[in-house]
mmCIF file of C-alpha atoms in Angstrom:
data_model
loop_
_atom_site.group_PDB
_atom_site.id
_atom_site.type_symbol
_atom_site.label_atom_id
_atom_site.label_comp_id
_atom_site.label_asym_id
_atom_site.label_seq_id
_atom_site.Cartn_x
_atom_site.Cartn_y
_atom_site.Cartn_z
ATOM 1 C CA MET A 266 -35.722 1.401 -8.717
ATOM 2 C CA LEU A 267 -32.329 0.924 -7.093
ATOM 3 C CA ARG A 268 -30.625 2.767 -9.953
ATOM 4 C CA ALA A 269 -32.932 5.741 -9.492
ATOM 5 C CA ILE A 270 -32.251 5.941 -5.772
ATOM 6 C CA PHE A 271 -28.478 5.877 -6.191
ATOM 7 C CA ALA A 272 -28.438 8.218 -9.142
ATOM 8 C CA ALA A 273 -29.905 10.859 -6.827
ATOM 9 C CA ALA A 274 -27.753 9.930 -3.841
ATOM 10 C CA LEU A 275 -24.351 9.526 -5.428
ATOM 11 C CA VAL A 276 -24.069 12.251 -8.070
ATOM 12 C CA LEU A 277 -20.898 14.196 -7.260
ATOM 13 C CA ALA A 278 -21.412 17.900 -6.884
ATOM 14 C CA LEU A 279 -18.247 19.053 -5.115
ATOM 15 C CA PHE A 280 -14.630 17.896 -4.572
ATOM 16 C CA SER A 281 -12.258 19.563 -2.076
ATOM 17 C CA PHE A 282 -8.744 18.313 -1.363
ATOM 18 C CA GLY A 283 -6.382 18.849 1.574
ATOM 19 C CA GLU A 284 -2.860 17.738 2.263
ATOM 20 C CA ALA A 285 -3.931 14.424 3.747
ATOM 21 C CA ARG A 286 -7.715 14.540 3.610
ATOM 22 C CA ALA A 287 -10.317 14.977 0.907
ATOM 23 C CA PHE A 288 -14.093 14.867 0.523
ATOM 24 C CA ALA A 289 -16.440 13.689 -2.190
ATOM 25 C CA GLN A 290 -19.704 15.537 -1.672
ATOM 26 C CA GLY A 291 -23.058 14.440 -3.089
ATOM 27 C CA ASN A 292 -26.607 15.664 -2.517
ATOM 28 C CA ASP A 293 -26.902 13.668 0.697
ATOM 29 C CA LEU A 294 -23.702 11.626 0.940
ATOM 30 C CA GLN A 295 -20.186 12.640 1.992
ATOM 31 C CA PHE A 296 -17.174 10.335 1.657
ATOM 32 C CA SER A 297 -13.754 11.244 3.037
ATOM 33 C CA VAL A 298 -10.338 9.635 3.341
ATOM 34 C CA THR A 299 -7.273 10.418 5.439
ATOM 35 C CA ALA A 300 -3.818 8.853 5.103
ATOM 36 C CA ALA A 301 -1.585 9.073 8.184
ATOM 37 C CA PRO A 302 2.009 7.819 7.777
ATOM 38 C CA LYS A 303 3.440 5.801 10.673
ATOM 39 C CA LYS A 304 6.869 4.222 11.098
ATOM 40 C CA ASP A 305 6.034 0.874 9.502
ATOM 41 C CA TYR A 306 2.651 1.487 7.902
ATOM 42 C CA ALA A 307 0.141 4.092 6.794
ATOM 43 C CA GLU A 308 -3.245 4.259 8.480
ATOM 44 C CA ILE A 309 -5.968 4.902 5.917
ATOM 45 C CA THR A 310 -9.295 6.012 7.375
ATOM 46 C CA MET A 311 -12.447 6.210 5.256
ATOM 47 C CA THR A 312 -15.682 7.746 6.504
ATOM 48 C CA VAL A 313 -19.087 7.920 4.836
ATOM 49 C CA ALA A 314 -21.639 10.369 6.237
ATOM 50 C CA ASN A 315 -25.358 10.709 5.619
ATOM 51 C CA LYS A 316 -25.818 14.480 5.376
ATOM 52 C CA SER A 317 -29.533 14.288 4.604
ATOM 53 C CA GLU A 318 -32.517 14.401 6.944
ATOM 54 C CA LYS A 319 -33.645 10.926 5.914
ATOM 55 C CA ASP A 320 -32.286 7.433 6.521
ATOM 56 C CA LEU A 321 -30.080 6.094 3.743
ATOM 57 C CA LYS A 322 -29.312 2.529 2.645
ATOM 58 C CA LEU A 323 -26.214 1.714 0.625
ATOM 59 C CA VAL A 324 -26.213 -1.548 -1.315
ATOM 60 C CA PHE A 325 -22.975 -3.295 -2.341
ATOM 61 C CA SER A 326 -22.665 -6.128 -4.844
ATOM 62 C CA SER A 327 -20.208 -8.054 -2.622
ATOM 63 C CA SER A 328 -18.606 -7.972 0.825
ATOM 64 C CA GLN A 329 -16.055 -5.474 -0.528
ATOM 65 C CA LYS A 330 -17.269 -2.067 0.619
ATOM 66 C CA TYR A 331 -14.454 0.060 -0.797
ATOM 67 C CA GLU A 332 -11.400 0.067 -3.023
ATOM 68 C CA ILE A 333 -8.074 1.740 -2.248
ATOM 69 C CA SER A 334 -5.558 2.606 -4.949
ATOM 70 C CA ILE A 335 -2.137 4.109 -4.176
ATOM 71 C CA ARG A 336 0.053 5.627 -6.860
ATOM 72 C CA GLN A 337 3.389 7.335 -6.945
ATOM 73 C CA LYS A 338 2.804 11.019 -7.645
ATOM 74 C CA GLY A 339 2.530 11.263 -11.406
ATOM 75 C CA GLY A 340 3.334 7.566 -11.751
ATOM 76 C CA LYS A 341 1.837 4.118 -11.867
ATOM 77 C CA GLU A 342 -0.218 2.281 -9.288
ATOM 78 C CA VAL A 343 1.847 0.499 -6.617
ATOM 79 C CA TYR A 344 -0.914 -0.896 -4.413
ATOM 80 C CA ARG A 345 -4.536 -1.943 -4.782
ATOM 81 C CA TYR A 346 -6.506 -3.062 -1.730
ATOM 82 C CA SER A 347 -8.449 -5.799 -3.529
ATOM 83 C CA ALA A 348 -5.378 -7.407 -5.133
ATOM 84 C CA ASN A 349 -4.953 -11.045 -4.054
ATOM 85 C CA LYS A 350 -8.129 -10.873 -1.929
ATOM 86 C CA SER A 351 -11.406 -12.764 -2.208
ATOM 87 C CA PHE A 352 -14.794 -11.310 -1.321
ATOM 88 C CA LEU A 353 -18.180 -12.872 -0.684
ATOM 89 C CA GLN A 354 -20.245 -12.426 -3.836
ATOM 90 C CA ALA A 355 -23.553 -11.520 -2.232
ATOM 91 C CA LEU A 356 -25.494 -8.296 -1.807
ATOM 92 C CA GLN A 357 -24.488 -6.344 1.310
ATOM 93 C CA GLU A 358 -26.259 -3.393 2.908
ATOM 94 C CA LEU A 359 -25.133 -0.458 5.033
ATOM 95 C CA LYS A 360 -27.899 1.548 6.706
ATOM 96 C CA LEU A 361 -27.165 5.098 7.823
ATOM 97 C CA LYS A 362 -29.653 7.088 9.819
ATOM 98 C CA ALA A 363 -29.929 10.795 9.143
ATOM 99 C CA GLY A 364 -26.718 12.485 10.306
ATOM 100 C CA ASP A 365 -24.930 9.177 10.981
ATOM 101 C CA THR A 366 -21.427 8.200 9.860
ATOM 102 C CA HIS A 367 -19.593 4.922 9.326
ATOM 103 C CA THR A 368 -15.812 4.541 9.368
ATOM 104 C CA TRP A 369 -13.410 1.908 8.050
ATOM 105 C CA VAL A 370 -9.683 1.770 8.853
ATOM 106 C CA GLU A 371 -7.053 -0.080 6.823
ATOM 107 C CA LYS A 372 -3.284 -0.335 7.334
ATOM 108 C CA TRP A 373 -0.901 -0.295 4.373
ATOM 109 C CA ASN A 374 2.552 -1.698 5.164
ATOM 110 C CA TYR A 375 4.343 0.295 2.435
ATOM 111 C CA ARG A 376 4.551 -2.769 0.211
ATOM 112 C CA LYS A 377 3.468 -3.098 -3.395
ATOM 113 C CA SER A 378 0.837 -5.649 -4.316
ATOM 114 C CA ASN A 379 3.693 -8.019 -5.263
ATOM 115 C CA GLY A 380 5.243 -7.774 -1.785
ATOM 116 C CA GLU A 381 8.085 -5.331 -2.482
ATOM 117 C CA PHE A 382 8.542 -2.258 -0.280
ATOM 118 C CA VAL A 383 7.917 1.006 -2.110
ATOM 119 C CA PRO A 384 10.587 3.728 -2.114
ATOM 120 C CA SER A 385 10.104 6.648 0.257
ATOM 121 C CA GLY A 386 8.446 9.737 -1.222
ATOM 122 C CA ASP A 387 5.074 11.226 -2.117
ATOM 123 C CA TYR A 388 2.079 9.101 -3.062
ATOM 124 C CA ALA A 389 -1.556 9.711 -3.992
ATOM 125 C CA VAL A 390 -4.278 7.721 -2.247
ATOM 126 C CA LYS A 391 -7.651 7.233 -3.896
ATOM 127 C CA ALA A 392 -10.507 5.579 -2.016
ATOM 128 C CA THR A 393 -13.723 4.529 -3.742
ATOM 129 C CA LEU A 394 -16.992 3.719 -2.009
ATOM 130 C CA LEU A 395 -18.442 0.740 -3.865
ATOM 131 C CA GLY A 396 -22.146 1.445 -3.798
ATOM 132 C CA ARG A 397 -22.859 0.831 -7.467
ATOM 133 C CA LYS A 398 -21.890 -1.636 -10.179
ATOM 134 C CA ASN A 399 -21.627 1.195 -12.708
ATOM 135 C CA SER A 400 -18.323 2.997 -12.074
ATOM 136 C CA LYS A 401 -19.679 6.368 -13.201
ATOM 137 C CA ASP A 402 -21.921 6.429 -10.138
ATOM 138 C CA LEU A 403 -19.176 5.637 -7.610
ATOM 139 C CA VAL A 404 -18.144 8.154 -4.971
ATOM 140 C CA THR A 405 -14.385 8.675 -4.602
ATOM 141 C CA ALA A 406 -12.114 10.701 -2.344
ATOM 142 C CA LYS A 407 -8.391 11.419 -2.506
ATOM 143 C CA ALA A 408 -5.572 12.171 -0.076
ATOM 144 C CA SER A 409 -1.815 12.647 -0.222
ATOM 145 C CA LEU A 410 0.693 10.494 1.643
ATOM 146 C CA THR A 411 4.427 10.796 2.237
ATOM 147 C CA VAL A 412 6.147 7.461 2.850
ATOM 148 C CA PRO A 413 8.977 8.125 5.344
ATOM 149 C CA GLU A 414 12.607 7.700 4.358
ATOM 150 C CA ARG A 415 14.523 4.569 5.190
ATOM 151 C CA ASN A 416 17.935 5.857 4.098
ATOM 152 C CA MET A 417 20.121 4.080 6.630
ATOM 153 C CA VAL A 418 22.543 3.085 3.847
ATOM 154 C CA SER A 419 24.108 5.002 0.969
ATOM 155 C CA ASP A 420 26.361 4.527 -2.074
ATOM 156 C CA ILE A 421 24.918 1.065 -2.685
ATOM 157 C CA LYS A 422 26.467 -0.915 -5.532
ATOM 158 C CA THR A 423 25.433 -4.410 -6.541
ATOM 159 C CA SER A 424 26.872 -6.947 -8.956
ATOM 160 C CA GLY A 425 26.478 -10.608 -9.786
ATOM 161 C CA GLN A 426 23.798 -12.957 -11.047
ATOM 162 C CA LYS A 427 22.366 -16.476 -10.791
ATOM 163 C CA GLY A 428 22.753 -16.731 -7.019
ATOM 164 C CA MET A 429 26.157 -15.071 -6.547
ATOM 165 C CA TYR A 430 26.035 -11.386 -5.561
ATOM 166 C CA THR A 431 28.235 -8.661 -4.129
ATOM 167 C CA ILE A 432 26.724 -5.655 -2.333
ATOM 168 C CA GLU A 433 28.859 -2.688 -1.274
ATOM 169 C CA GLY A 434 27.928 0.555 0.439
ATOM 170 C CA LYS A 435 28.104 2.751 3.513
ATOM 171 C CA ALA A 436 26.061 2.413 6.695
ATOM 172 C CA ASN A 437 25.105 4.998 9.303
ATOM 173 C CA SER A 438 24.583 2.469 12.118
ATOM 174 C CA SER A 439 24.732 -1.225 12.994
ATOM 175 C CA LEU A 440 22.691 -3.208 10.491
ATOM 176 C CA THR A 441 21.333 -6.619 9.648
ATOM 177 C CA TYR A 442 20.004 -7.786 6.308
ATOM 178 C CA THR A 443 17.522 -10.261 4.862
ATOM 179 C CA VAL A 444 16.882 -11.469 1.317
ATOM 180 C CA GLU A 445 13.435 -12.348 -0.016
ATOM 181 C CA ASP A 446 11.452 -12.589 -3.236
ATOM 182 C CA GLY A 447 8.488 -10.506 -2.064
ATOM 183 C CA HIS A 448 6.704 -13.573 -0.695
ATOM 184 C CA GLU A 449 9.232 -15.848 1.013
ATOM 185 C CA GLU A 450 12.369 -15.142 3.014
ATOM 186 C CA ILE A 451 15.382 -16.727 1.320
ATOM 187 C CA ILE A 452 18.135 -15.526 3.692
ATOM 188 C CA SER A 453 17.076 -14.898 7.286
ATOM 189 C CA LYS A 454 18.430 -11.994 9.316
ATOM 190 C CA GLN A 455 22.233 -11.758 9.174
ATOM 191 C CA PRO A 456 24.609 -9.114 10.616
ATOM 192 C CA VAL A 457 26.390 -6.593 8.387
ATOM 193 C CA VAL A 458 30.066 -6.136 9.252
ATOM 194 C CA VAL A 459 30.707 -2.392 9.041
ATOM 195 C CA GLY A 460 34.209 -0.936 8.824
ATOM 196 C CA GLU A 461 35.597 2.091 10.686
ATOM 197 C CA LYS A 462 34.463 4.538 8.000
ATOM 198 C CA GLY A 463 31.047 2.931 7.690
ATOM 199 C CA SER A 464 31.811 0.928 4.577
ATOM 200 C CA PHE A 465 30.697 -2.671 4.150
ATOM 201 C CA LYS A 466 30.845 -5.445 1.559
ATOM 202 C CA LEU A 467 28.550 -8.452 1.413
ATOM 203 C CA LYS A 468 29.128 -11.564 -0.647
ATOM 204 C CA LEU A 469 26.026 -13.725 -1.012
ATOM 205 C CA VAL A 470 25.683 -17.239 -2.377
ATOM 206 C CA ILE A 471 22.148 -18.541 -2.903
ATOM 207 C CA LYS A 472 21.402 -22.052 -4.107
ATOM 208 C CA GLU A 473 19.736 -22.300 -7.487
ATOM 209 C CA ALA A 474 16.779 -24.158 -5.967
ATOM 210 C CA SER A 475 16.075 -21.162 -3.712
ATOM 211 C CA LEU A 476 16.029 -18.576 -6.510
ATOM 212 C CA PRO A 477 12.606 -17.411 -7.707
ATOM 213 C CA LYS A 478 11.539 -18.728 -11.093
ATOM 214 C CA ASN A 479 9.396 -15.694 -11.802
ATOM 215 C CA GLY A 480 9.934 -12.718 -9.530
ATOM 216 C CA THR A 481 12.491 -10.376 -8.002
ATOM 217 C CA LEU A 482 15.285 -11.129 -5.548
ATOM 218 C CA ILE A 483 15.370 -8.306 -2.996
ATOM 219 C CA LEU A 484 17.675 -7.399 -0.112
ATOM 220 C CA TYR A 485 16.527 -5.257 2.837
ATOM 221 C CA PHE A 486 18.668 -3.697 5.533
ATOM 222 C CA GLN A 487 17.340 -3.206 9.059
ATOM 223 C CA ASP A 488 18.763 -1.017 11.824
ATOM 224 C CA GLU A 489 18.754 -1.553 15.591
ATOM 225 C CA ASP A 490 15.370 0.187 15.931
ATOM 226 C CA GLY A 491 13.744 -2.168 13.438
ATOM 227 C CA LYS A 492 13.637 0.420 10.667
ATOM 228 C CA ILE A 493 13.718 -1.167 7.200
ATOM 229 C CA SER A 494 15.613 0.264 4.235
ATOM 230 C CA ASP A 495 14.416 0.847 0.702
ATOM 231 C CA PRO A 496 14.598 -2.365 -1.373
ATOM 232 C CA VAL A 497 17.890 -3.321 -3.005
ATOM 233 C CA ILE A 498 17.162 -5.253 -6.190
ATOM 234 C CA LEU A 499 19.645 -8.088 -6.706
ATOM 235 C CA GLU A 500 18.135 -9.721 -9.786
ATOM 236 C CA LYS A 501 14.857 -10.164 -11.649
ATOM 237 C CA PHE A 502 13.736 -13.556 -12.908
ATOM 238 C CA PRO A 503 13.512 -14.666 -15.564
ATOM 239 C CA SER A 504 16.617 -12.647 -16.464
#
């Protein structure tokens, strides 16, 4: 019975895509997503609308109502909303009266699922409304997103391994830096000494006990406004 109801409600008949907004149109259901880039995060807004003249009930197999996948344009997935999350495994319902809408808003902090910041550039956002267990009956919508640049440093060169590293480059303003492994901060905020022509050179020494056993050692620069640079990879473990 439930399968018959959703087969009629969720069959996709039309897709239309805009620069930052897209719709998935069914016989009586419309699902849309927008992706608005902010300074430190992207605001992802998903809206489902009952376009029919009758009340509609959506049934979900868990407390997860939607999935969000973000990919580099033409590349691999960098973020999945459900990664590292737990959801209540119980049937959930969403009732929409005729003409009603329901909206969800999520914030993506420009980090991959493993905690690393993604590079600036163009990304594709895909949102899926989870109303069915069978993926062929799911309603999806897509949007484009441009992650803003964080190019406060240039000509970056790194060398070293096993806890001893040298980082050289040029800075456009006063900077600080931190070092982390995507989950824990290993070196807290420290100032970068910048020369007259903007050049700098950092020499880092990290104790072996603080190095990740399985992960990536990453350095981030931060300017006076709190803007964070693209990640600088120091070393991947195991090497």
